[in-house]
C-alpha cells in the first residue's frame, strides 16, 4: 500500500477559514487523477508531473536591491516578478 502522493508534496497549500484555522488543503495544479477527489490518503498509485518533495531544500539565489544595490539571498529560482528591495529601501520607498 502506497501513501497518497499529495501528502508529501510541497505544492499542497492550506486553505485558511475566517477564524484563521486551516480547513482543507489544495494544490494549485489540481488533483493528479480523477479518483483523487474521494481519496482517503491510502492505496495511492498516482503520479504527478508537478510533484516536488516537501523535504527538498530551497536553492538560494543572490539578488540585489533595486535602490541601493545591497546583496540579498532569495529562495527559489531567479525569475523576478518585479523590483526587489532590501528592508530599508522598501520602507523608504513607500
mmCIF file with all atom_site columns, C-alpha atoms in Angstrom:
data_model
loop_
_atom_site.group_PDB
_atom_site.id
_atom_site.type_symbol
_atom_site.label_atom_id
_atom_site.label_alt_id
_atom_site.label_comp_id
_atom_site.label_asym_id
_atom_site.label_entity_id
_atom_site.label_seq_id
_atom_site.pdbx_PDB_ins_code
_atom_site.Cartn_x
_atom_site.Cartn_y
_atom_site.Cartn_z
_atom_site.occupancy
_atom_site.B_iso_or_equiv
_atom_site.pdbx_formal_charge
_atom_site.auth_seq_id
_atom_site.auth_comp_id
_atom_site.auth_asym_id
_atom_site.auth_atom_id
_atom_site.pdbx_PDB_model_num
ATOM 1  C CA . UNK A 1 1  ? 0.000   0.000  0.000   1.00 0.00 ? 1  UNK A CA 1
ATOM 2  C CA . UNK A 1 2  ? 1.405   3.401  -1.029  1.00 0.00 ? 2  UNK A CA 1
ATOM 3  C CA . UNK A 1 3  ? 0.812   6.723  0.696   1.00 0.00 ? 3  UNK A CA 1
ATOM 4  C CA . UNK A 1 4  ? -1.060  9.425  -1.230  1.00 0.00 ? 4  UNK A CA 1
ATOM 5  C CA . UNK A 1 5  ? 1.419   11.366 -3.375  1.00 0.00 ? 5  UNK A CA 1
ATOM 6  C CA . UNK A 1 6  ? -0.186  14.666 -2.309  1.00 0.00 ? 6  UNK A CA 1
ATOM 7  C CA . UNK A 1 7  ? 0.660   14.080 1.378   1.00 0.00 ? 7  UNK A CA 1
ATOM 8  C CA . UNK A 1 8  ? 4.356   14.760 0.777   1.00 0.00 ? 8  UNK A CA 1
ATOM 9  C CA . UNK A 1 9  ? 4.130   17.407 -1.968  1.00 0.00 ? 9  UNK A CA 1
ATOM 10 C CA . UNK A 1 10 ? 5.343   20.973 -1.479  1.00 0.00 ? 10 UNK A CA 1
ATOM 11 C CA . UNK A 1 11 ? 2.604   22.315 -3.812  1.00 0.00 ? 11 UNK A CA 1
ATOM 12 C CA . UNK A 1 12 ? -0.106  21.360 -1.310  1.00 0.00 ? 12 UNK A CA 1
ATOM 13 C CA . UNK A 1 13 ? -1.236  24.533 0.492   1.00 0.00 ? 13 UNK A CA 1
ATOM 14 C CA . UNK A 1 14 ? -3.623  25.010 3.409   1.00 0.00 ? 14 UNK A CA 1
ATOM 15 C CA . UNK A 1 15 ? -6.852  26.940 2.853   1.00 0.00 ? 15 UNK A CA 1
ATOM 16 C CA . UNK A 1 16 ? -7.478  29.152 5.878   1.00 0.00 ? 16 UNK A CA 1
ATOM 17 C CA . UNK A 1 17 ? -11.005 29.982 7.030   1.00 0.00 ? 17 UNK A CA 1
ATOM 18 C CA . UNK A 1 18 ? -12.189 33.273 8.579   1.00 0.00 ? 18 UNK A CA 1
ATOM 19 C CA . UNK A 1 19 ? -11.066 32.248 12.072  1.00 0.00 ? 19 UNK A CA 1
ATOM 20 C CA . UNK A 1 20 ? -7.517  31.522 10.863  1.00 0.00 ? 20 UNK A CA 1
ATOM 21 C CA . UNK A 1 21 ? -7.704  27.717 11.018  1.00 0.00 ? 21 UNK A CA 1
ATOM 22 C CA . UNK A 1 22 ? -6.738  25.502 8.067   1.00 0.00 ? 22 UNK A CA 1
ATOM 23 C CA . UNK A 1 23 ? -9.947  23.834 6.906   1.00 0.00 ? 23 UNK A CA 1
ATOM 24 C CA . UNK A 1 24 ? -8.572  21.933 3.902   1.00 0.00 ? 24 UNK A CA 1
ATOM 25 C CA . UNK A 1 25 ? -5.523  21.514 1.687   1.00 0.00 ? 25 UNK A CA 1
ATOM 26 C CA . UNK A 1 26 ? -5.434  22.216 -2.040  1.00 0.00 ? 26 UNK A CA 1
ATOM 27 C CA . UNK A 1 27 ? -2.921  22.072 -4.829  1.00 0.00 ? 27 UNK A CA 1
ATOM 28 C CA . UNK A 1 28 ? -2.674  24.933 -7.324  1.00 0.00 ? 28 UNK A CA 1
ATOM 29 C CA . UNK A 1 29 ? -2.404  22.334 -10.117 1.00 0.00 ? 29 UNK A CA 1
ATOM 30 C CA . UNK A 1 30 ? -5.461  20.318 -9.071  1.00 0.00 ? 30 UNK A CA 1
ATOM 31 C CA . UNK A 1 31 ? -5.685  16.582 -8.471  1.00 0.00 ? 31 UNK A CA 1
ATOM 32 C CA . UNK A 1 32 ? -3.255  14.327 -10.377 1.00 0.00 ? 32 UNK A CA 1
ATOM 33 C CA . UNK A 1 33 ? -6.105  11.882 -11.164 1.00 0.00 ? 33 UNK A CA 1
ATOM 34 C CA . UNK A 1 34 ? -9.933  11.889 -11.177 1.00 0.00 ? 34 UNK A CA 1
ATOM 35 C CA . UNK A 1 35 ? -10.113 9.328  -8.358  1.00 0.00 ? 35 UNK A CA 1
ATOM 36 C CA . UNK A 1 36 ? -8.171  11.688 -6.055  1.00 0.00 ? 36 UNK A CA 1
ATOM 37 C CA . UNK A 1 37 ? -11.298 13.753 -5.284  1.00 0.00 ? 37 UNK A CA 1
ATOM 38 C CA . UNK A 1 38 ? -12.537 10.981 -2.982  1.00 0.00 ? 38 UNK A CA 1
ATOM 39 C CA . UNK A 1 39 ? -9.106  9.860  -1.781  1.00 0.00 ? 39 UNK A CA 1
ATOM 40 C CA . UNK A 1 40 ? -8.674  8.947  1.864   1.00 0.00 ? 40 UNK A CA 1
ATOM 41 C CA . UNK A 1 41 ? -4.878  9.047  1.584   1.00 0.00 ? 41 UNK A CA 1
ATOM 42 C CA . UNK A 1 42 ? -4.418  5.299  1.274   1.00 0.00 ? 42 UNK A CA 1
ATOM 43 C CA . UNK A 1 43 ? -3.570  2.891  -1.542  1.00 0.00 ? 43 UNK A CA 1
ATOM 44 C CA . UNK A 1 44 ? -2.412  5.597  -3.935  1.00 0.00 ? 44 UNK A CA 1
ATOM 45 C CA . UNK A 1 45 ? -0.515  4.697  -7.073  1.00 0.00 ? 45 UNK A CA 1
ATOM 46 C CA . UNK A 1 46 ? -0.986  8.024  -8.869  1.00 0.00 ? 46 UNK A CA 1
ATOM 47 C CA . UNK A 1 47 ? 1.894   10.055 -10.234 1.00 0.00 ? 47 UNK A CA 1
ATOM 48 C CA . UNK A 1 48 ? 2.012   13.830 -10.692 1.00 0.00 ? 48 UNK A CA 1
ATOM 49 C CA . UNK A 1 49 ? 4.046   15.933 -13.107 1.00 0.00 ? 49 UNK A CA 1
ATOM 50 C CA . UNK A 1 50 ? 4.082   18.839 -10.633 1.00 0.00 ? 50 UNK A CA 1
ATOM 51 C CA . UNK A 1 51 ? 5.266   16.839 -7.592  1.00 0.00 ? 51 UNK A CA 1
ATOM 52 C CA . UNK A 1 52 ? 8.015   18.476 -5.516  1.00 0.00 ? 52 UNK A CA 1
ATOM 53 C CA . UNK A 1 53 ? 9.125   16.601 -2.412  1.00 0.00 ? 53 UNK A CA 1
ATOM 54 C CA . UNK A 1 54 ? 8.270   18.580 0.719   1.00 0.00 ? 54 UNK A CA 1
ATOM 55 C CA . UNK A 1 55 ? 11.641  17.863 2.287   1.00 0.00 ? 55 UNK A CA 1
ATOM 56 C CA . UNK A 1 56 ? 13.518  19.339 -0.683  1.00 0.00 ? 56 UNK A CA 1
ATOM 57 C CA . UNK A 1 57 ? 15.652  22.339 0.236   1.00 0.00 ? 57 UNK A CA 1
ATOM 58 C CA . UNK A 1 58 ? 15.238  25.676 -1.498  1.00 0.00 ? 58 UNK A CA 1
ATOM 59 C CA . UNK A 1 59 ? 18.106  26.886 -3.612  1.00 0.00 ? 59 UNK A CA 1
ATOM 60 C CA . UNK A 1 60 ? 19.302  30.324 -2.546  1.00 0.00 ? 60 UNK A CA 1
ATOM 61 C CA . UNK A 1 61 ? 19.918  32.815 -5.339  1.00 0.00 ? 61 UNK A CA 1
ATOM 62 C CA . UNK A 1 62 ? 21.820  36.081 -4.948  1.00 0.00 ? 62 UNK A CA 1
ATOM 63 C CA . UNK A 1 63 ? 19.755  39.137 -5.897  1.00 0.00 ? 63 UNK A CA 1
ATOM 64 C CA . UNK A 1 64 ? 20.414  42.837 -5.430  1.00 0.00 ? 64 UNK A CA 1
ATOM 65 C CA . UNK A 1 65 ? 18.306  45.665 -4.029  1.00 0.00 ? 65 UNK A CA 1
ATOM 66 C CA . UNK A 1 66 ? 16.971  47.813 -6.874  1.00 0.00 ? 66 UNK A CA 1
ATOM 67 C CA . UNK A 1 67 ? 17.642  51.019 -4.931  1.00 0.00 ? 67 UNK A CA 1
ATOM 68 C CA . UNK A 1 68 ? 20.925  50.620 -3.048  1.00 0.00 ? 68 UNK A CA 1
ATOM 69 C CA . UNK A 1 69 ? 22.444  47.505 -4.640  1.00 0.00 ? 69 UNK A CA 1
ATOM 70 C CA . UNK A 1 70 ? 22.737  45.542 -1.370  1.00 0.00 ? 70 UNK A CA 1
ATOM 71 C CA . UNK A 1 71 ? 23.310  41.822 -1.966  1.00 0.00 ? 71 UNK A CA 1
ATOM 72 C CA . UNK A 1 72 ? 20.364  39.695 -0.777  1.00 0.00 ? 72 UNK A CA 1
ATOM 73 C CA . UNK A 1 73 ? 19.610  35.971 -0.832  1.00 0.00 ? 73 UNK A CA 1
ATOM 74 C CA . UNK A 1 74 ? 16.281  34.796 -2.209  1.00 0.00 ? 74 UNK A CA 1
ATOM 75 C CA . UNK A 1 75 ? 14.859  31.282 -2.047  1.00 0.00 ? 75 UNK A CA 1
ATOM 76 C CA . UNK A 1 76 ? 13.846  29.691 -5.330  1.00 0.00 ? 76 UNK A CA 1
ATOM 77 C CA . UNK A 1 77 ? 14.879  30.411 -8.870  1.00 0.00 ? 77 UNK A CA 1
ATOM 78 C CA . UNK A 1 78 ? 15.951  33.742 -10.286 1.00 0.00 ? 78 UNK A CA 1
ATOM 79 C CA . UNK A 1 79 ? 12.667  34.546 -12.076 1.00 0.00 ? 79 UNK A CA 1
ATOM 80 C CA . UNK A 1 80 ? 11.954  38.094 -10.948 1.00 0.00 ? 80 UNK A CA 1
ATOM 81 C CA . UNK A 1 81 ? 8.381   39.350 -10.953 1.00 0.00 ? 81 UNK A CA 1
ATOM 82 C CA . UNK A 1 82 ? 9.445   42.936 -10.366 1.00 0.00 ? 82 UNK A CA 1
ATOM 83 C CA . UNK A 1 83 ? 11.878  45.074 -8.447  1.00 0.00 ? 83 UNK A CA 1
ATOM 84 C CA . UNK A 1 84 ? 13.482  43.735 -5.289  1.00 0.00 ? 84 UNK A CA 1
ATOM 85 C CA . UNK A 1 85 ? 14.247  45.965 -2.316  1.00 0.00 ? 85 UNK A CA 1
ATOM 86 C CA . UNK A 1 86 ? 16.113  45.462 0.958   1.00 0.00 ? 86 UNK A CA 1
ATOM 87 C CA . UNK A 1 87 ? 14.015  46.190 4.044   1.00 0.00 ? 87 UNK A CA 1
ATOM 88 C CA . UNK A 1 88 ? 15.358  49.753 4.490   1.00 0.00 ? 88 UNK A CA 1
ATOM 89 C CA . UNK A 1 89 ? 14.777  50.790 0.881   1.00 0.00 ? 89 UNK A CA 1
ATOM 90 C CA . UNK A 1 90 ? 11.367  49.105 0.867   1.00 0.00 ? 90 UNK A CA 1
ATOM 91 C CA . UNK A 1 91 ? 10.231  51.104 3.890   1.00 0.00 ? 91 UNK A CA 1
ATOM 92 C CA . UNK A 1 92 ? 11.659  54.338 2.448   1.00 0.00 ? 92 UNK A CA 1
ATOM 93 C CA . UNK A 1 93 ? 10.108  53.602 -0.979  1.00 0.00 ? 93 UNK A CA 1
ATOM 94 C CA . UNK A 1 94 ? 6.519   53.595 0.350   1.00 0.00 ? 94 UNK A CA 1
#
